[in-house]
Coordinates of C-alpha atoms in Angstrom, one line a residue:
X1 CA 63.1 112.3 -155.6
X2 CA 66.2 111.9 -157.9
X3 CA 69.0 113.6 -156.4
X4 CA 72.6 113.6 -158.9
X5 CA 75.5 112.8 -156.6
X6 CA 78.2 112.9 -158.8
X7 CA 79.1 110.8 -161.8
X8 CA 80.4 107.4 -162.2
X9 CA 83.5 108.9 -164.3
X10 CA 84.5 111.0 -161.8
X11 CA 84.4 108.4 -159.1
X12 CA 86.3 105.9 -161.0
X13 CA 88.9 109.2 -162.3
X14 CA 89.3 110.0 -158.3
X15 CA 89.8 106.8 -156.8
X16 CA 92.3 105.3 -159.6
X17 CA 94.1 109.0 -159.5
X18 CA 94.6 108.1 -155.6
X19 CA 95.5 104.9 -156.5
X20 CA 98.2 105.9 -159.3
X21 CA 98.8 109.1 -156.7
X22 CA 100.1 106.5 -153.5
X23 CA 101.9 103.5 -156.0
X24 CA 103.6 107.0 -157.7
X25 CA 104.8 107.9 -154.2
X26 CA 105.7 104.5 -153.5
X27 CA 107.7 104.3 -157.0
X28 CA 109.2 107.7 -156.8
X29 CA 111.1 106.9 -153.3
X30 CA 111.8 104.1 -154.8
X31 CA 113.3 105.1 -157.7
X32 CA 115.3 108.1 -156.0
X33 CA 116.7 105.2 -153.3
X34 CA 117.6 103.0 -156.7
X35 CA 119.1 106.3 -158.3
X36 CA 121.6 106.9 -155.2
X37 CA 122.1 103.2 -154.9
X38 CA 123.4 102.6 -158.6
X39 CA 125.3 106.2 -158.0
X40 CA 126.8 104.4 -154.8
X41 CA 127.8 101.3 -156.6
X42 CA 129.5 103.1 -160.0
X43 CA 131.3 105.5 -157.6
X44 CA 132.7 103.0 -155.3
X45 CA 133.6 100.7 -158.6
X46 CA 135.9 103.7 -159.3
X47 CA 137.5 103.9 -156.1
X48 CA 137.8 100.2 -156.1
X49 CA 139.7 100.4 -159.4
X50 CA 141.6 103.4 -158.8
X51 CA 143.7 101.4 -155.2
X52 CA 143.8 98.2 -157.3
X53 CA 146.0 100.9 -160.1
X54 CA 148.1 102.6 -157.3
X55 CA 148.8 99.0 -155.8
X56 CA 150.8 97.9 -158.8
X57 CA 152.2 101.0 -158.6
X58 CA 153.9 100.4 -155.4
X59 CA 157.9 99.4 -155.7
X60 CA 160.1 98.7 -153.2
X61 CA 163.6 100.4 -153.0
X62 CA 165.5 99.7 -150.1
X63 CA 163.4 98.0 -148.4
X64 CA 160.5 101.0 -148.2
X65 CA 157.6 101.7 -150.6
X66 CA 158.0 103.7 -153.8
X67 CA 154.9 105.2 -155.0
X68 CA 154.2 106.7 -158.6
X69 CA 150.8 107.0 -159.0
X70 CA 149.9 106.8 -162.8
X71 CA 147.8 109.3 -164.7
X72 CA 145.8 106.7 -164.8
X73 CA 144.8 106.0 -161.2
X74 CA 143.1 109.5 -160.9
X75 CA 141.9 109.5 -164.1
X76 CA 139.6 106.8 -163.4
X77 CA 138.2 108.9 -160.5
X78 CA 137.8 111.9 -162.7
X79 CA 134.2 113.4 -164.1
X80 CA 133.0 116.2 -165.7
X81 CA 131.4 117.2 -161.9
X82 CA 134.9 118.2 -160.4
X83 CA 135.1 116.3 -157.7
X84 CA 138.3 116.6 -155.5
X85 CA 140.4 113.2 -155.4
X86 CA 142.8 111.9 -152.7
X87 CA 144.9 108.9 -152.0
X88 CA 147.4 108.1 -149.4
X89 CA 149.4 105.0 -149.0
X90 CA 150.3 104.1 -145.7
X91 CA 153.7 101.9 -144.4
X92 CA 153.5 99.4 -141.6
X93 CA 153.4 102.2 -139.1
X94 CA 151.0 104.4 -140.2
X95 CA 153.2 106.7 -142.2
X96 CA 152.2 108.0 -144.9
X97 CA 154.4 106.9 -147.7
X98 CA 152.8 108.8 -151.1
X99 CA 149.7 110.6 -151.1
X100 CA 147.6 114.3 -151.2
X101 CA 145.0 112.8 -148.3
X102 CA 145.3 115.4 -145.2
X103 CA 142.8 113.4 -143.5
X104 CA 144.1 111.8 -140.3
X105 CA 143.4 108.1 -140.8
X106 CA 142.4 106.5 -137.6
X107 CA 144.2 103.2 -136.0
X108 CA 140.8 101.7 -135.7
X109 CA 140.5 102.2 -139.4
X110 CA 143.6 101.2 -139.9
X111 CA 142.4 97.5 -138.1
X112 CA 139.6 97.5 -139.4
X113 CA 141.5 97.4 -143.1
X114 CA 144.0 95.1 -141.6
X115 CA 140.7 92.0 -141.7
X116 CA 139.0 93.2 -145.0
X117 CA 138.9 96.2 -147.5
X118 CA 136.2 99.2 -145.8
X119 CA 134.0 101.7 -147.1
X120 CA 133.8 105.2 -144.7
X121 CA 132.0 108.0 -145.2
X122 CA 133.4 111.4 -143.1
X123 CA 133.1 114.9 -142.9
X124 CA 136.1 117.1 -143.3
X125 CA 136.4 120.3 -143.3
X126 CA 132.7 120.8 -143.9
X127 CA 132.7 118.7 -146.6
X128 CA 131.4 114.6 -147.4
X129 CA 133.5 112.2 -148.3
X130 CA 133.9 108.7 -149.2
X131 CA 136.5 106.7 -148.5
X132 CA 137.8 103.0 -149.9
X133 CA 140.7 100.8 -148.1
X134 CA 142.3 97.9 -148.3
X135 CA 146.2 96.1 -147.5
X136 CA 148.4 95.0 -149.5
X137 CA 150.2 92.4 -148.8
X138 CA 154.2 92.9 -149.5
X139 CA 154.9 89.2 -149.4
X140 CA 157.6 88.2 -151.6
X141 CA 159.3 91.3 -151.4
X142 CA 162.2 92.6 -149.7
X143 CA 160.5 92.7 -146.5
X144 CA 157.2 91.2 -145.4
X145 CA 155.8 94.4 -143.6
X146 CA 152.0 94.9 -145.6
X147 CA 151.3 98.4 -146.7
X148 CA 147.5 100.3 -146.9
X149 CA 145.9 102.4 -149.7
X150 CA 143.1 104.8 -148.8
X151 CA 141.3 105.9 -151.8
X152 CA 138.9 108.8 -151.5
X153 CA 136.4 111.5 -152.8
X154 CA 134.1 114.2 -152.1
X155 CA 130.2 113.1 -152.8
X156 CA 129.7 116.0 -155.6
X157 CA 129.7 113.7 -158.5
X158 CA 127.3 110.5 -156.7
X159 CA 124.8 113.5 -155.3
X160 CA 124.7 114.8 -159.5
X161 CA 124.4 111.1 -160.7
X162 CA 121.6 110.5 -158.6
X163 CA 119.9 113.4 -159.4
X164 CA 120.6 112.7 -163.0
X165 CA 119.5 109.2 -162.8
X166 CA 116.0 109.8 -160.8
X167 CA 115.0 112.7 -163.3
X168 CA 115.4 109.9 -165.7
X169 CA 113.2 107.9 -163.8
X170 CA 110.7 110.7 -163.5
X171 CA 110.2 111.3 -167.0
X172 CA 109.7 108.0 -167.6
X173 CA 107.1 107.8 -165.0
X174 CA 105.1 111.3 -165.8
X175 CA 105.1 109.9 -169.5
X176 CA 103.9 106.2 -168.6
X177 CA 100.9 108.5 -165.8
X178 CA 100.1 110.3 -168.8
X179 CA 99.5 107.5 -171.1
X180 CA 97.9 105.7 -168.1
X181 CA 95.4 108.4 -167.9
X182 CA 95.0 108.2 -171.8
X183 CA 93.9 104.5 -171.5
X184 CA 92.3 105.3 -168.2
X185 CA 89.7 107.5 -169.6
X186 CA 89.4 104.8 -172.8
X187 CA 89.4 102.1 -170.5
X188 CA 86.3 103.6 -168.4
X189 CA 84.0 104.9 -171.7
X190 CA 84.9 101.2 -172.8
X191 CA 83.6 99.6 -169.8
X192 CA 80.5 102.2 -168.9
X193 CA 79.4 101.7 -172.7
X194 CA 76.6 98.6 -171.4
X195 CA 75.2 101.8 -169.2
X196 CA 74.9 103.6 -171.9
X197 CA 73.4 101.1 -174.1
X198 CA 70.5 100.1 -171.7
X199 CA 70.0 103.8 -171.1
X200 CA 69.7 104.8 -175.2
X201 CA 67.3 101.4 -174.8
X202 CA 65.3 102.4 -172.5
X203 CA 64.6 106.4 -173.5
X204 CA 63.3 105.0 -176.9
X205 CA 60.7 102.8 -174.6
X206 CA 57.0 104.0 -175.3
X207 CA 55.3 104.8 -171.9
X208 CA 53.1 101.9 -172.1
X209 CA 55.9 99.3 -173.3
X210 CA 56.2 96.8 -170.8
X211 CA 58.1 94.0 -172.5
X212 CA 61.6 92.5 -170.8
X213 CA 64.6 93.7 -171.5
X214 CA 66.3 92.8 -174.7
X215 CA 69.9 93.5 -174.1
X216 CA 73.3 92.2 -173.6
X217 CA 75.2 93.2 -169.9
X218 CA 78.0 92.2 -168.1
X219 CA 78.0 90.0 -164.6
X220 CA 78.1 93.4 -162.4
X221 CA 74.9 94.8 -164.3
X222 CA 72.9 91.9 -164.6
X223 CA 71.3 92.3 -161.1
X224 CA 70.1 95.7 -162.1
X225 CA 68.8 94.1 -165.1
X226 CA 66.7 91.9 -163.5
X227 CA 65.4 94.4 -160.9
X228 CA 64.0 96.3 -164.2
X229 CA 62.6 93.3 -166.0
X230 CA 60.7 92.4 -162.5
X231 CA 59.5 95.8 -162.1
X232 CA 58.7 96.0 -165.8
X233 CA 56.7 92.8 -165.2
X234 CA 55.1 93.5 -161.6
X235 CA 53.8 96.8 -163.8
X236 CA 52.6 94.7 -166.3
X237 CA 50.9 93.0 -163.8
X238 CA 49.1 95.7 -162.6
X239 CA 48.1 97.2 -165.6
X240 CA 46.1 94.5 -166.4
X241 CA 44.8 94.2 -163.2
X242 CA 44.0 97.8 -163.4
X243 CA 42.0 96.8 -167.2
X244 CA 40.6 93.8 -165.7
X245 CA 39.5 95.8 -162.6
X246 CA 38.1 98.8 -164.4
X247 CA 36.1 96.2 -167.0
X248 CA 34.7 94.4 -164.1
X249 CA 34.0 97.7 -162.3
X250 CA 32.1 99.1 -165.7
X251 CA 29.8 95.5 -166.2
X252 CA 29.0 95.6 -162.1
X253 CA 27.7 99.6 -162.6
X254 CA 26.0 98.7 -166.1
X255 CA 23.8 96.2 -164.8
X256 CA 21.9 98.2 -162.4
X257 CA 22.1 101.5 -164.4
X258 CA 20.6 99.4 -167.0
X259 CA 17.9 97.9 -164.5
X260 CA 17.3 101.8 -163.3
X261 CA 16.6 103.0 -166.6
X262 CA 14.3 100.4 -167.9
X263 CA 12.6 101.0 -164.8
X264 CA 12.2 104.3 -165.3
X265 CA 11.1 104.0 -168.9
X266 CA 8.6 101.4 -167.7
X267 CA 6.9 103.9 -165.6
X268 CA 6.8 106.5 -167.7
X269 CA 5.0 104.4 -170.5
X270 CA 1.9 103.9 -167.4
X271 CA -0.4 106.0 -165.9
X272 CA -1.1 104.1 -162.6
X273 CA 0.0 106.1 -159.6
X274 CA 0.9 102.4 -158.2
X275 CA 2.9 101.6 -161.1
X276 CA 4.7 104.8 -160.4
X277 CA 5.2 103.9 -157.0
X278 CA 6.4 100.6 -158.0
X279 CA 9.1 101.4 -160.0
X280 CA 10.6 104.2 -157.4
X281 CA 10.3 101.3 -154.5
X282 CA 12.9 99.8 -157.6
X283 CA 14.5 102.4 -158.4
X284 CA 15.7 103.4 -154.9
X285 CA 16.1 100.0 -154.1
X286 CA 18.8 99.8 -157.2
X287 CA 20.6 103.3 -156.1
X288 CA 21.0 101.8 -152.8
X289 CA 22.8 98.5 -154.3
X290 CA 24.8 100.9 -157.2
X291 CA 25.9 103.5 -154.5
X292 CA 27.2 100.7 -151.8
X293 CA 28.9 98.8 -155.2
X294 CA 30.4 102.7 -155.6
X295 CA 31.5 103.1 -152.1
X296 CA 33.4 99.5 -152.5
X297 CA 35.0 100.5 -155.6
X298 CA 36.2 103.6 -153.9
X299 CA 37.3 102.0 -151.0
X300 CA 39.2 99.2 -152.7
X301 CA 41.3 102.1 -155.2
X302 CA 41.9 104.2 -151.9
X303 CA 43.4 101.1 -150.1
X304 CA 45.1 99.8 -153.2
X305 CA 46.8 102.9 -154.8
X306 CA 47.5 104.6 -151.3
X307 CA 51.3 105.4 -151.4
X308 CA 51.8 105.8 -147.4
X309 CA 49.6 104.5 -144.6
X310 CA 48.0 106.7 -142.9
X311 CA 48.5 107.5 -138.9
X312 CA 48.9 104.3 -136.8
X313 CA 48.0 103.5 -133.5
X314 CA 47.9 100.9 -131.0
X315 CA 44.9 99.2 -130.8
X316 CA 42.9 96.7 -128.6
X317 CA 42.2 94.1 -131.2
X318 CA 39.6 92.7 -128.8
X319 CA 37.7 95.9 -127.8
X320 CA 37.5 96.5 -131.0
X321 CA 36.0 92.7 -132.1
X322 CA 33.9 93.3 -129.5
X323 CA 32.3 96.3 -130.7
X324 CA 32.3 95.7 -134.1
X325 CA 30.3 92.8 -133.2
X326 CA 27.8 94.4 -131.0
X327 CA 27.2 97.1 -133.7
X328 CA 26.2 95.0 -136.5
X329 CA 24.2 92.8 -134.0
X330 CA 22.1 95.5 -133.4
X331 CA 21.1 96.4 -137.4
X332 CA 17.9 95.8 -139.1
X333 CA 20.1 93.4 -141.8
X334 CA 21.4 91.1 -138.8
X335 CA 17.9 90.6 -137.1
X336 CA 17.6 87.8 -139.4
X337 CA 21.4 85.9 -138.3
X338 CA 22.8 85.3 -134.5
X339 CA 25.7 87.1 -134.1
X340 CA 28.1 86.2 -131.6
X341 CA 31.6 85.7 -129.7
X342 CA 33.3 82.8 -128.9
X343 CA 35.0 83.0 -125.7
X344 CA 38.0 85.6 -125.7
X345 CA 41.1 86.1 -124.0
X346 CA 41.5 87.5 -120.7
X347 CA 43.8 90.5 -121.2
X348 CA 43.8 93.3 -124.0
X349 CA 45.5 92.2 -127.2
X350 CA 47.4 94.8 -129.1
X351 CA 48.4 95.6 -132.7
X352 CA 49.5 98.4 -134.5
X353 CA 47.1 99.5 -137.3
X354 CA 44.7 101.9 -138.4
X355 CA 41.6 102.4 -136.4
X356 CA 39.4 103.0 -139.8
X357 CA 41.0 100.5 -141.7
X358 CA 40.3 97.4 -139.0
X359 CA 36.8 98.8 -138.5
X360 CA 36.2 98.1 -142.6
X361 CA 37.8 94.8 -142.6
X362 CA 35.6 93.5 -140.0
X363 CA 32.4 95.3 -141.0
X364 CA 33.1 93.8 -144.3
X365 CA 33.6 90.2 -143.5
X366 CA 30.3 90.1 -141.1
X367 CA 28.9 92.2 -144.1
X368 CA 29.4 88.7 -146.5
X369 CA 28.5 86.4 -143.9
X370 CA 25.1 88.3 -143.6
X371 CA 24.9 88.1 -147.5
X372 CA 26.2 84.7 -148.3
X373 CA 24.4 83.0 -145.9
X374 CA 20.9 81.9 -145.2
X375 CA 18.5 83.3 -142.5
X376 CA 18.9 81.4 -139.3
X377 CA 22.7 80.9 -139.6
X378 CA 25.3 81.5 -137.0
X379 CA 28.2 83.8 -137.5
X380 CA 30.5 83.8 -134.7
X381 CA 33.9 86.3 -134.5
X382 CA 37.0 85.4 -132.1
X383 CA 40.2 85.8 -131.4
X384 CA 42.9 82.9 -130.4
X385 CA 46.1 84.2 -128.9
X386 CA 49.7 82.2 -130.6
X387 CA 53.4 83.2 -130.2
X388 CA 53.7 85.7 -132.5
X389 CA 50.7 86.6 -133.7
X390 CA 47.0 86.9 -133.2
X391 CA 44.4 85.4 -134.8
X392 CA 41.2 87.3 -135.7
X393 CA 38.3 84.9 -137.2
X394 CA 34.8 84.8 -138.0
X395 CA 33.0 81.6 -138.9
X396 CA 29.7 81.0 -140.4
X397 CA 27.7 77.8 -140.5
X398 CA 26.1 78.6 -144.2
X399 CA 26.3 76.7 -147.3
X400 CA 30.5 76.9 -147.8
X401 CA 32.2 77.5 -151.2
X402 CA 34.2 74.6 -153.3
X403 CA 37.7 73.8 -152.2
X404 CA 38.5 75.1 -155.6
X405 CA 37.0 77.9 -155.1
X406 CA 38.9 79.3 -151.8
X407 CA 41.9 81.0 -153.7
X408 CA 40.7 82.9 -156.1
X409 CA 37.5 84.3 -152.9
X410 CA 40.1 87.2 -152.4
X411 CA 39.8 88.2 -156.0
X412 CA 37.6 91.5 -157.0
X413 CA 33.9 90.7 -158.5
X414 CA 34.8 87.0 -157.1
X415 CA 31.3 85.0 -155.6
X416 CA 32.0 81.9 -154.8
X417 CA 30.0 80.8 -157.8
X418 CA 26.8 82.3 -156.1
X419 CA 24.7 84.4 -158.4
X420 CA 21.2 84.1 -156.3
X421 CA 22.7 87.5 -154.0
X422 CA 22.9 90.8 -153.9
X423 CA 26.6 90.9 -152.9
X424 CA 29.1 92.4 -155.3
X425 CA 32.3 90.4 -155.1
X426 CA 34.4 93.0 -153.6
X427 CA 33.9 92.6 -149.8
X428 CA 37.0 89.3 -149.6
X429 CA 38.9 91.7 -152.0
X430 CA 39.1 94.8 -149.6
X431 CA 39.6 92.7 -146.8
X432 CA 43.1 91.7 -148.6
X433 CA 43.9 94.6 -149.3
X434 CA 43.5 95.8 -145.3
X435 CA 45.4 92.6 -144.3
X436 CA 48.7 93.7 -146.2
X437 CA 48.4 97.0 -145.6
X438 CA 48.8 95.9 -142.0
X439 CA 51.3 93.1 -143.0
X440 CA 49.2 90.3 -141.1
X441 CA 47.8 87.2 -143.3
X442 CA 44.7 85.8 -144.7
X443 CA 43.5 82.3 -144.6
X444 CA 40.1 81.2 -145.6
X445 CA 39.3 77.9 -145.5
X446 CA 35.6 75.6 -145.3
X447 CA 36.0 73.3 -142.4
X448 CA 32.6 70.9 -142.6
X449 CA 32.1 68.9 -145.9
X450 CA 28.6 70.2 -145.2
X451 CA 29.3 73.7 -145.5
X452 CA 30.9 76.5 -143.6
X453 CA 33.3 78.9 -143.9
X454 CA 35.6 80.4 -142.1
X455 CA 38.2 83.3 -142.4
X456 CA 41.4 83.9 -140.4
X457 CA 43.4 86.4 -139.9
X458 CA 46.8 86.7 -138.7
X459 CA 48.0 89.9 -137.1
X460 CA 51.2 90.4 -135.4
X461 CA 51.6 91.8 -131.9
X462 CA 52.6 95.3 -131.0
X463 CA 52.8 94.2 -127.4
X464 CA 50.8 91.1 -125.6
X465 CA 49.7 93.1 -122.8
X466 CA 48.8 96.5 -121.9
X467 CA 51.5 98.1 -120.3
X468 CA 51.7 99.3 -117.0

C-alpha cells in the first residue's frame, strides 16, 4: 500500500531553510562582530588624530608645557550621538598640565605609554570609556623632560555605529534570503521538472503498453528509470507467458474434449449396447486424462500467481522421501516399475518448506518417470548430504531425452519430444515452480549415452540435525 510521506518540495524547502537558517546565524554574528570592529577602528582613528592635534599644540614657555587645544582637536571627536570628550596632558611627573579628564590616570598606564602608545577601556562613574595614549617626546626643546596625552570618550557613538552598520548588514541579508528563496523555489520546479515529465509519460500509458521508456533523465534518475524499464519488460515477459500458457492450456483441453465428443456422437449414431459400452469405457477414460490435465493447470496458476507462501515448517526431507516413495510403490500405476531407495543418510535432514508443496514435487517427478518410461524400468529416489545443501534425486533407467532437449524439460506442455504418452507436459513445469518457491535448485541432466535421466534437486538446510 502507497502511503504519501510528505513531498519532495517540502523536503528540499526544510533542509535548505536549515541550511540558509545555520550559515544566517553564522553570518549575522559575523557581521554584528564586523559592525563593532569597523566601529572600533573609525572611533579609535579619531582619537588617534585628535592627540596627534593637541600634540602640535603643545608650546613650551619657561621651560613647562603650554596647552591650547584647537577647536579642532575636539571637533574631530565630535558626532551627531553626543558623546562626552576628554583630554588631559600630562608633565614628566604626572601632573596634569591642560585637560577636562577627571580620571585618575594610573602610574602603570603611565609606563605602559612610556614603551608604546595604548588603548584602555574603563568604567567611570558608571559609565564606558575608551581611552588612547601616547608620549611625546620634548627633545629639542628647552628641556628634555617627555610629556603624555590621554585622549578619551564615552562608547555612545561606537555602540550607535555598530548598531547602524549591522542593520545595514541585515537588510542586505533579509533581501539577498528573500531572493534566495525566490530562486530556491525556481531552482527546485527547474530540477523536479524530469519527475514530472516521466510522470505526465507514464499516466498517458495504456494499461497493456509495455514498451521501454522513451524519455530523457538526469544521472540521479536514471536508476529509477531502469528499474521501470526492467519491470515493464519482466511484465512483458509474463504476459506472454500468460498468452502462451493459456493457448497451450486451450489446445491440451481441446483435444480430448474433441475426442469425448466424437465419441459420444459415435455412439449415439449405433444401436449396439456394446458399442455403447465402448464409447463410455472412452469416454471416462478421456475425463480421467482431461480432469488430471485440469488439476495440473490449477496447480501450476496456484503455485505461479501465489503472492505469499503459505505456512512453513520444518520438515524431515528424508521421512518424507521415504514415504512418498512407499506410497506410490504401493499403486496400481507403479505395479508395472521397481521403485526404490538408494541408501540414505543416517540422521534426519531438515528444510524449511511446505509440507503440501514437497509432497506434489515428488509425487510429480515419480509421476513422469512412471509415464516416460517403459514397463520394467527402475526409478530410484535419494538423498546425498553436501555443505550447504541437500540433494533430493530420482533417477530412472528409461529411454533419456536429447542433451538439447534438457533446458527447455522445465517448460509447460514440454515432452521431451515424446508424443507416444499420455503425459501432458506440465509435471517438470510444476516441479519448477515448487523449487523456487522454496529457493532450492533444479538440475536435470541424462547421465548414460544410452538413456536415463535424472533430476536433482538442491535444497538448503534449516538445520543438519535434529535438535536436542
Amino acid at each position: 500500500m502507497i502511503e504519501v510521506d510528505g513531498t519532495l518540495k517540502s523536503r528540499l524547502a526544510f533542509w535548505l531553510l536549515a541550511t540558509v537558517s545555520a550559515l544566517g546565524v553564522l553570518l549575522l554574528v559575523e557581521a554584528y562582530f564586523s559592525s563593532q570592529r569597523a566601529a572600533e577602528r573609525a572611533y579609535d582613528s579619531q582619537l588617534e588624530a585628535a592627540a596627534l592635534t593637541i600634540a602640535e599644540a603643545i608650546r613650551w614657555e619657561g621651560g613647562q608645557p603650554v596647552v591650547e587645544v584647537p577647536s579642532a582637536a575636539l571637533q574631530i571627536l565630535a558626532t551627531r550621538h553626543q558623546e562626552r570628550v576628554f583630554y588631559a596632558v600630562l608633565d614628566a611627573d604626572g601632573h596634569t598640565v591642560s585637560g577636562n579628564l577627571d580620571l585618575s590616570i594610573s602610574p602603570d598606564w603611565r609606563r605602559r605609554v612610556s614603551s608604546q602608545p595604548t588603548w584602555l577601556n574603563d568604567s567611570y562613574h558608571g559609565t564606558q570609556w575608551r581611552l588612547y595614549g601616547r608620549e611625546l617626546d620634548s627633545a629639542g626643546w628647552e628641556t628634555q623632560d617627555p610629556v603624555q596625552i590621554w585622549v578619551g570618550h564615552t562608547m555612545s557613538g561606537r555602540k550607535a555605529l555598530t548598531e547602524v552598520l549591522f542593520e545595514h548588514a541585515v537588510t542586505r541579508f533579509v533581501i539577498m534570503v528573500l531572493l534566495a528563496g525566490i530562486l530556491m523555489l525556481l531552482a527546485m520546479r527547474v530540477a523536479l521538472s524530469p519527475i514530472r515529465r516521466l510522470r505526465h509519460q507514464l499516466r498517458q500509458r495504456d494499461a497493456d503498453d509495455m514498451r521501454p521508456l522513451d524519455t530523457r533523465v538526469p544521472e540521479e534518475m536514471r536508476e529509477m528509470a531502469e528499474t521501470l524499464d526492467s519491470l515493464f519488460t519482466r511484465q512483458r515477459e509474463g504476459r506472454e507467458a500468460l498468452l502462451r500458457f493459456t493457448a497451450d492450456a486451450s489446445h491440451q483441453l481441446k483435444t480430448p474434449l474433441a475426442g469425448l465428443q466424437t465419441t459420444s456422437e459415435l455412439a449415439l449414431q449405433s444401436d449396439s449396447p456394446d458399442a455403447w459400452r465402448q464409447a463410455l469405457a472412452e469416454v471416462h477414460g478421456s475425463a480421467g486424462r482431461t480432469s488430471r490435465l485440469a488439476s495440473q493447470l490449477l496447480s501450476l496458476a496456484r503455485l505461479r500467481h501465489a503472492m505469499e507462501a503459505s505456512a512453513t515448517a520444518r520438515i524431515d526431507a528424508l521421512a518424507l522421501l521415504h514415504e512418498t516413495a512407499f506410497d506410490w510403490a504401493q499403486r496400481d500405476v507403479s505395479q508395472a516399475h521397481d521403485i526404490g531407495l538408494a541408501s540414505l543418510p543416517a540422521s534426519p535432514q531438515y528444510i524449511q518448506g511446505e509440507s503440501w508443496a514437497l509432497r506434489e514435487l515428488l509425487g510429480n517427478l515419480i509421476d513422469n518417470a512412471l509415464r516416460y518410461t517403459p514397463p520394467g524400468s527402475v526409478i530410484t529416489l535419494g538423498a546425498v548430504c553436501h555443505a550447504q545443501t541437500l540433494e533430493v534425486y530420482i533417477e530412472d533407467d528409461g529411454p533419456g531425452v536429447s542433451s538439447e532437449t534438457l533446458a527447455y524439460l522445465h517448460h509447460p506442455f514440454e515432452r521431451g519430444g515424446r508424443q507416444d504418452t499420455e503425459g501432458s507436459g506440465l509435471g517438470l513445469a510444476i516441479v519448477d515452480s515448487i523449487v523456487r518457491r522454496h529457493e532450492a535448485r533444479m538440475q536435470v541432466e541424462s547421465p548414460d549415452e544410452k538413456g536415463g535421466l535424472i533430476v536433482r534437486l538442491f535444497f538448503p538446510y534449516f538445520t543438519q540435525h535434529e535438535e536436542g
